[in-house]
Coordinates of C-alpha atoms in Angstrom, one line a residue:
X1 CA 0.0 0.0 0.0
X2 CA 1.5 3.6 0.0
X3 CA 0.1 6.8 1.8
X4 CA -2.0 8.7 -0.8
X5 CA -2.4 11.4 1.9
X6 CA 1.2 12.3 1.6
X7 CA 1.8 15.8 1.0
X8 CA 4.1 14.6 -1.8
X9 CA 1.6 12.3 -3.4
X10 CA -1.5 13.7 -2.9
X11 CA -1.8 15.7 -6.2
X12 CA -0.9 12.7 -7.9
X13 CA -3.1 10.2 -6.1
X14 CA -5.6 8.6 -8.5
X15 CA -8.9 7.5 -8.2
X16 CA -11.7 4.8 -9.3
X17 CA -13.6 7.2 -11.3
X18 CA -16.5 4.2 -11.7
X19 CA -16.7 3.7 -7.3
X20 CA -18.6 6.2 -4.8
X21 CA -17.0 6.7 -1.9
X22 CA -18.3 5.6 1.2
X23 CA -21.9 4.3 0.0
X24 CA -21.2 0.9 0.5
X25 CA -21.5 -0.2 -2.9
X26 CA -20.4 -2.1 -6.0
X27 CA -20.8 1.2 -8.2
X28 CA -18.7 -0.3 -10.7
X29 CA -19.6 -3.9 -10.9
X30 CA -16.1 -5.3 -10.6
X31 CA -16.8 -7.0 -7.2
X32 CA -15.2 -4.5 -5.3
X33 CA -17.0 -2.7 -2.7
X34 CA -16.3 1.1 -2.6
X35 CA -12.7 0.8 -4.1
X36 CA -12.0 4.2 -4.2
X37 CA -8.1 4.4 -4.2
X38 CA -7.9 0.1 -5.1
X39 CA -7.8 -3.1 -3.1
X40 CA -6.3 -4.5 -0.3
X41 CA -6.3 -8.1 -1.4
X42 CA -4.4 -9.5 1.9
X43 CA -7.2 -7.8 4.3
X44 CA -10.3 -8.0 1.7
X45 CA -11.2 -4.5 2.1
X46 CA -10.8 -1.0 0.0
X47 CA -8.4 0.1 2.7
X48 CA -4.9 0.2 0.8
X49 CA -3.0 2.3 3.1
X50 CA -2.7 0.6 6.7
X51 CA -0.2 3.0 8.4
X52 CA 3.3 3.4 8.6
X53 CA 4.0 -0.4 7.5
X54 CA 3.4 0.6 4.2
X55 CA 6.3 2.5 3.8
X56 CA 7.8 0.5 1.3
X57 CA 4.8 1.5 -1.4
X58 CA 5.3 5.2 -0.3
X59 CA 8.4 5.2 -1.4
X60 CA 8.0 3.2 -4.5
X61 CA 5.3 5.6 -5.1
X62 CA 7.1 9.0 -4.7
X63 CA 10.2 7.7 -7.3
X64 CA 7.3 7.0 -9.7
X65 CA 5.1 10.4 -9.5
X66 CA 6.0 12.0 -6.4
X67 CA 4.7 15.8 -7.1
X68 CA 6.8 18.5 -8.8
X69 CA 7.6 22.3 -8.9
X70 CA 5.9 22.4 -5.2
X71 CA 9.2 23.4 -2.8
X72 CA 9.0 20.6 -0.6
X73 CA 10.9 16.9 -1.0
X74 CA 11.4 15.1 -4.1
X75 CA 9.9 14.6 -7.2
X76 CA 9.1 11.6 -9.5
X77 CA 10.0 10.5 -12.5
X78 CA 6.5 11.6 -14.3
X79 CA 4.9 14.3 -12.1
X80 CA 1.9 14.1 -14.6
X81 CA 1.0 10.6 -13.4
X82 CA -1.9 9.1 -11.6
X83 CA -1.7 6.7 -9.0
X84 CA -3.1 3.4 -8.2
X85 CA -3.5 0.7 -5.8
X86 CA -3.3 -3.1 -5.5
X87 CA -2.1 -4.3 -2.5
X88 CA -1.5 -7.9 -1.6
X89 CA 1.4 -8.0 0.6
X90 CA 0.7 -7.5 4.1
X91 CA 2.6 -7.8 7.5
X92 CA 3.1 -11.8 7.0
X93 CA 3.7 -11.5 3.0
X94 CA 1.0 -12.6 0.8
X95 CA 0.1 -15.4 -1.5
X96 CA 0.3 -15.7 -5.7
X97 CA -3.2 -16.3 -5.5
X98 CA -3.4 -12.8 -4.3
X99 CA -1.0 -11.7 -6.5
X100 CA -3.3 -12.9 -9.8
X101 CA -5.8 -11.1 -8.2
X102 CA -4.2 -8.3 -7.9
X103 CA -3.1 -7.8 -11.6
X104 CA -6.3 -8.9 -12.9
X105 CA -8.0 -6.1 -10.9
X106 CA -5.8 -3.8 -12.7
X107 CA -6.6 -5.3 -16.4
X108 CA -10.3 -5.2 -15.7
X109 CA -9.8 -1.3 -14.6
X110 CA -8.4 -0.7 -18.0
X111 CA -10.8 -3.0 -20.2
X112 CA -14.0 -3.0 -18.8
X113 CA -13.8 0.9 -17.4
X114 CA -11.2 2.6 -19.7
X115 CA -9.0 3.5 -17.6
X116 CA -5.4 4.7 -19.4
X117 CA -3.4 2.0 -17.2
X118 CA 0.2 1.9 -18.9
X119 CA 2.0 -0.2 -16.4
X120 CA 2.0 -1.6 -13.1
X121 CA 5.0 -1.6 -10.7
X122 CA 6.0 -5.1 -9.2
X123 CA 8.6 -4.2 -6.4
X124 CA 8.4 -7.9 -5.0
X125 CA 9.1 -11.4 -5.5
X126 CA 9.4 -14.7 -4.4
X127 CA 8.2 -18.0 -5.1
X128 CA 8.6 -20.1 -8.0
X129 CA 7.2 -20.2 -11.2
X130 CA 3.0 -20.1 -11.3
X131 CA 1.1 -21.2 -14.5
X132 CA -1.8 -19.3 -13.3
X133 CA 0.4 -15.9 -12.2
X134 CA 1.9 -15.9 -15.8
X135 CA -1.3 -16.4 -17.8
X136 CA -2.4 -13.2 -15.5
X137 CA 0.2 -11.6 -17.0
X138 CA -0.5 -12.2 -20.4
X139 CA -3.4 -10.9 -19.6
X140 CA -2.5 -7.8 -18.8
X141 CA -0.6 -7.6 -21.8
X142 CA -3.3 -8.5 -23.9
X143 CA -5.0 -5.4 -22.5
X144 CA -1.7 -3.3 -23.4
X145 CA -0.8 -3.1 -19.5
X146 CA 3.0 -3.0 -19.1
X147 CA 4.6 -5.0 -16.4
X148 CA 7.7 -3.6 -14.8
X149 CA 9.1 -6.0 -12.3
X150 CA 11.9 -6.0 -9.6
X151 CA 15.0 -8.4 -10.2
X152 CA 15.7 -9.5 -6.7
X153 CA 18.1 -8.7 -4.5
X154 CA 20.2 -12.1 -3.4
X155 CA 23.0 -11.4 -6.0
X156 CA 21.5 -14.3 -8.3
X157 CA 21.8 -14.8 -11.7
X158 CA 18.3 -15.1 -12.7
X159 CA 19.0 -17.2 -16.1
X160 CA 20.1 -20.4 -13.9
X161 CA 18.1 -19.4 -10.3
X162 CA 14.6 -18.4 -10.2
X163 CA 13.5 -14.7 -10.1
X164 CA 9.7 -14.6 -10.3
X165 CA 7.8 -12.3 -11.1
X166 CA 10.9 -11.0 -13.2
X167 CA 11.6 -13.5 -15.3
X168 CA 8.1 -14.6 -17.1
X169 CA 8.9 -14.5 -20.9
X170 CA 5.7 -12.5 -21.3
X171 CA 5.8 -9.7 -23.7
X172 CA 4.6 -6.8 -21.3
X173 CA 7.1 -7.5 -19.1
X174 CA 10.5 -5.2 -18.7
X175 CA 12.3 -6.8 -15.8
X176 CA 15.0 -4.5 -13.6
X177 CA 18.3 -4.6 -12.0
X178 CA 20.0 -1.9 -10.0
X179 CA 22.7 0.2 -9.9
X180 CA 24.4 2.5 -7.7
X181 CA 24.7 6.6 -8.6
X182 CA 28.3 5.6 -9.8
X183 CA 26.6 3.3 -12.5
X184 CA 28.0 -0.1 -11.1
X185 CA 25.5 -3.0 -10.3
X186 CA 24.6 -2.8 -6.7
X187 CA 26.3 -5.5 -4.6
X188 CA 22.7 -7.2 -4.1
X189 CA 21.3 -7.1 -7.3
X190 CA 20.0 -10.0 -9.2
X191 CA 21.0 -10.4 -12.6
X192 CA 20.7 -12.3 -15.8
X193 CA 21.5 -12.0 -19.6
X194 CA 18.6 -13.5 -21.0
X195 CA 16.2 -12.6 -18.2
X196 CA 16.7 -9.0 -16.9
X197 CA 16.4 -6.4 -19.2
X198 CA 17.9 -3.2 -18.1
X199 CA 19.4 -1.2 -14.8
X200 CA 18.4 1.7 -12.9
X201 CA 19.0 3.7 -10.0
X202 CA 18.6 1.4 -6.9
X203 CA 20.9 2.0 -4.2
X204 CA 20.6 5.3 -1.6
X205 CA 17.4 6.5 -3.2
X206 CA 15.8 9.4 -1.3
X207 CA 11.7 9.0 -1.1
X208 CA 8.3 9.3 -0.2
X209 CA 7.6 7.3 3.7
X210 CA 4.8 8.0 6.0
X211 CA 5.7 9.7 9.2
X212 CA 4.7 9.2 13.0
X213 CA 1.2 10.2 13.3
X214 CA 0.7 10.6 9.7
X215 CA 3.0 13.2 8.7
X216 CA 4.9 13.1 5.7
X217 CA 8.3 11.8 5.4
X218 CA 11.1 10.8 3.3
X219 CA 13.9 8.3 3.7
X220 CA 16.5 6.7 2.0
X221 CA 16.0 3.2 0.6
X222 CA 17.7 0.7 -1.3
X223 CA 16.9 -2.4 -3.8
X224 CA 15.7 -3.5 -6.6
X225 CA 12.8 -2.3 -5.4
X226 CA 13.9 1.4 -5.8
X227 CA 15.5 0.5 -9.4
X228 CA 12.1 -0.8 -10.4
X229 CA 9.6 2.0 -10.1
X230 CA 12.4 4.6 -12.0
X231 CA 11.3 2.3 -15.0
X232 CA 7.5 2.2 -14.5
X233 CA 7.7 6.0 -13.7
X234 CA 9.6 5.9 -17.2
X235 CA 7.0 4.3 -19.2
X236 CA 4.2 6.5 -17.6
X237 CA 6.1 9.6 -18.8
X238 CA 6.9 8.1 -22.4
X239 CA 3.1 7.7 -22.8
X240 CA 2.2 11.0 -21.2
X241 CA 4.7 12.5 -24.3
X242 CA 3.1 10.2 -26.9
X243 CA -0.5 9.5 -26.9
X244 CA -2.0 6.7 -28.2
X245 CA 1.4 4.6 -28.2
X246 CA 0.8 1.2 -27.6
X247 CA 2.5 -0.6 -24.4
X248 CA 5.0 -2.8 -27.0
X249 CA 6.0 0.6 -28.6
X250 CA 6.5 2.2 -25.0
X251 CA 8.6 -1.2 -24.0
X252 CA 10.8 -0.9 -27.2
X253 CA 11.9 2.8 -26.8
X254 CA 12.6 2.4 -23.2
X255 CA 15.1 -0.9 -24.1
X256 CA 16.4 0.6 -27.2
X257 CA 17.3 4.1 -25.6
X258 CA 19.3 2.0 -22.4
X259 CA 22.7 3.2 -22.0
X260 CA 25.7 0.9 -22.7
X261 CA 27.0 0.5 -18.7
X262 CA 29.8 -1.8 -18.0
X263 CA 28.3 -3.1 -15.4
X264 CA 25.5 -4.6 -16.8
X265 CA 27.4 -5.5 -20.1
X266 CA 26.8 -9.7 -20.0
X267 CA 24.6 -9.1 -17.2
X268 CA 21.6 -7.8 -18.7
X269 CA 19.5 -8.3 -22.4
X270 CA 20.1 -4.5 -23.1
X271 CA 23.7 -4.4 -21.4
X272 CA 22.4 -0.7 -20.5
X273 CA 20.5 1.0 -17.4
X274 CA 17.7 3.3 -17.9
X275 CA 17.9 6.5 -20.0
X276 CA 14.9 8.6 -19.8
X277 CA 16.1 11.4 -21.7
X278 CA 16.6 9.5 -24.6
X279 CA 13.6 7.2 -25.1

């Protein structure tokens, strides 16, 4: 979950624009009752944002579209973005069958209510590989969803190990490693020639957490994690530049504009880390 009430992510907090708050309804007809700001799919409820646990999806949140040009904190890689919530992870993790829900929510969003969904950020893993977690995927790509996923952080190389969600060979997906501000691969960063696409800033990354008694905070996090949402931010700021592109067009310019990076040469598909500038 991440704090939509932060004064950094406020402006950018999305809504369901189908759901009425509060009337204790399925306005929408997606099962959901009054899923205003998403679903909590650990709890069952329309509560995403559960206090100051979720402080690893604030900060996800504020390197994707943290607000700009407003004197205070940081700002996101697309400041034009709107946010939105699935949350299945909870104090005790969470199970794939959750996690399918989760991604299905967000493809039913998009086709059923037209909602301009280009990707959704997967800063988690774990598990092995799931027949019924990949088709979920395709689905999502079928409906032209993006799906920009962390590579792990136990220093494995994904192409032997397992890296799930990262490395489904599913169209949508664009799967991330991380790097430090020096442009090396950060000492706990998965890799994999064949299975992780590109790098990205992942280590020391300044963000978006809640605060004691609901004030608004920042801290410094690393992971793949942190390298993972520069790349969904990415893609949300390609399409806000081009209208109408497709999510395969949005995946190829952010691949083909990675820059060459030593680091990641023989470590990644691209052998580059993110280049927003010039996708």
């Amino acid at each position: 979950g991440y704090m939509f009430a932060h004064a950094d992510l406020a402006p950018n907090a999305g809504v369901n624009p189908g759901e009425i708050a509060g009337n204790g309804r399925d306005d929408d007809g997606n099962g959901y009752v009054d899923d205003v700001r998403g679903w909590d799919f650990d709890r069952n409820d329309g509560t995403v944002y559960d206090g100051t646990a979720d402080d690893h999806g604030t900060h996800v949140a504020g390197t994707i579209g943290a607000a700009g040009n407003n004197g205070t904190g940081v700002v996101g890689v697309c400041r034009s973005v709107r946010l939105s919530n699935a949350k299945f992870l909870g104090r005790n993790g969470g199970t794939t069958a959750n996690a399918i829900r989760a991604v299905d929510y967000f493809t039913d969003l998009k086709t059923r209510h037209g909602l301009n969904l280009v990707a959704t950020n997967n800063s988690w893993g774990g598990g092995g590989f799931s027949q019924g977690l990949q088709d979920a995927i395709a689905r999502a790509n079928a409906a032209g969803i993006l799906f920009v996923a962390a590579a792990g952080n136990s220093t494995v190389n994904c192409d032997t190990g397992s890296c799930f969600p990262a490395e489904y060979q599913v169209p949508n997906v664009i799967a991330v490693a991380s790097i430090t501000s020096t442009g090396a691969i950060s000492s706990f960063s998965n890799f994999g020639a064949r299975t992780i696409h590109l790098g990205a800033p992942g280590s020391g990354i300044w963000s978006t957490v809640p605060g004691r008694g609901g004030a608004s905070s920042y801290a410094s996090y690393s992971g793949t994690s942190m390298a993972t949402p520069h790349v969904a931010g990415a893609a949300a700021l390609y399409a806000s530049r081009n209208p109408g592109a497709t999510a395969a067009q949005i995946r190829t310019a952010i691949l083909n504009a990675a820059t060459p990076t030593t680091s990641l040469a023989g470590r990644t598909i691209t052998g580059g880390r993110l280049n927003v500038a010039g996708s």
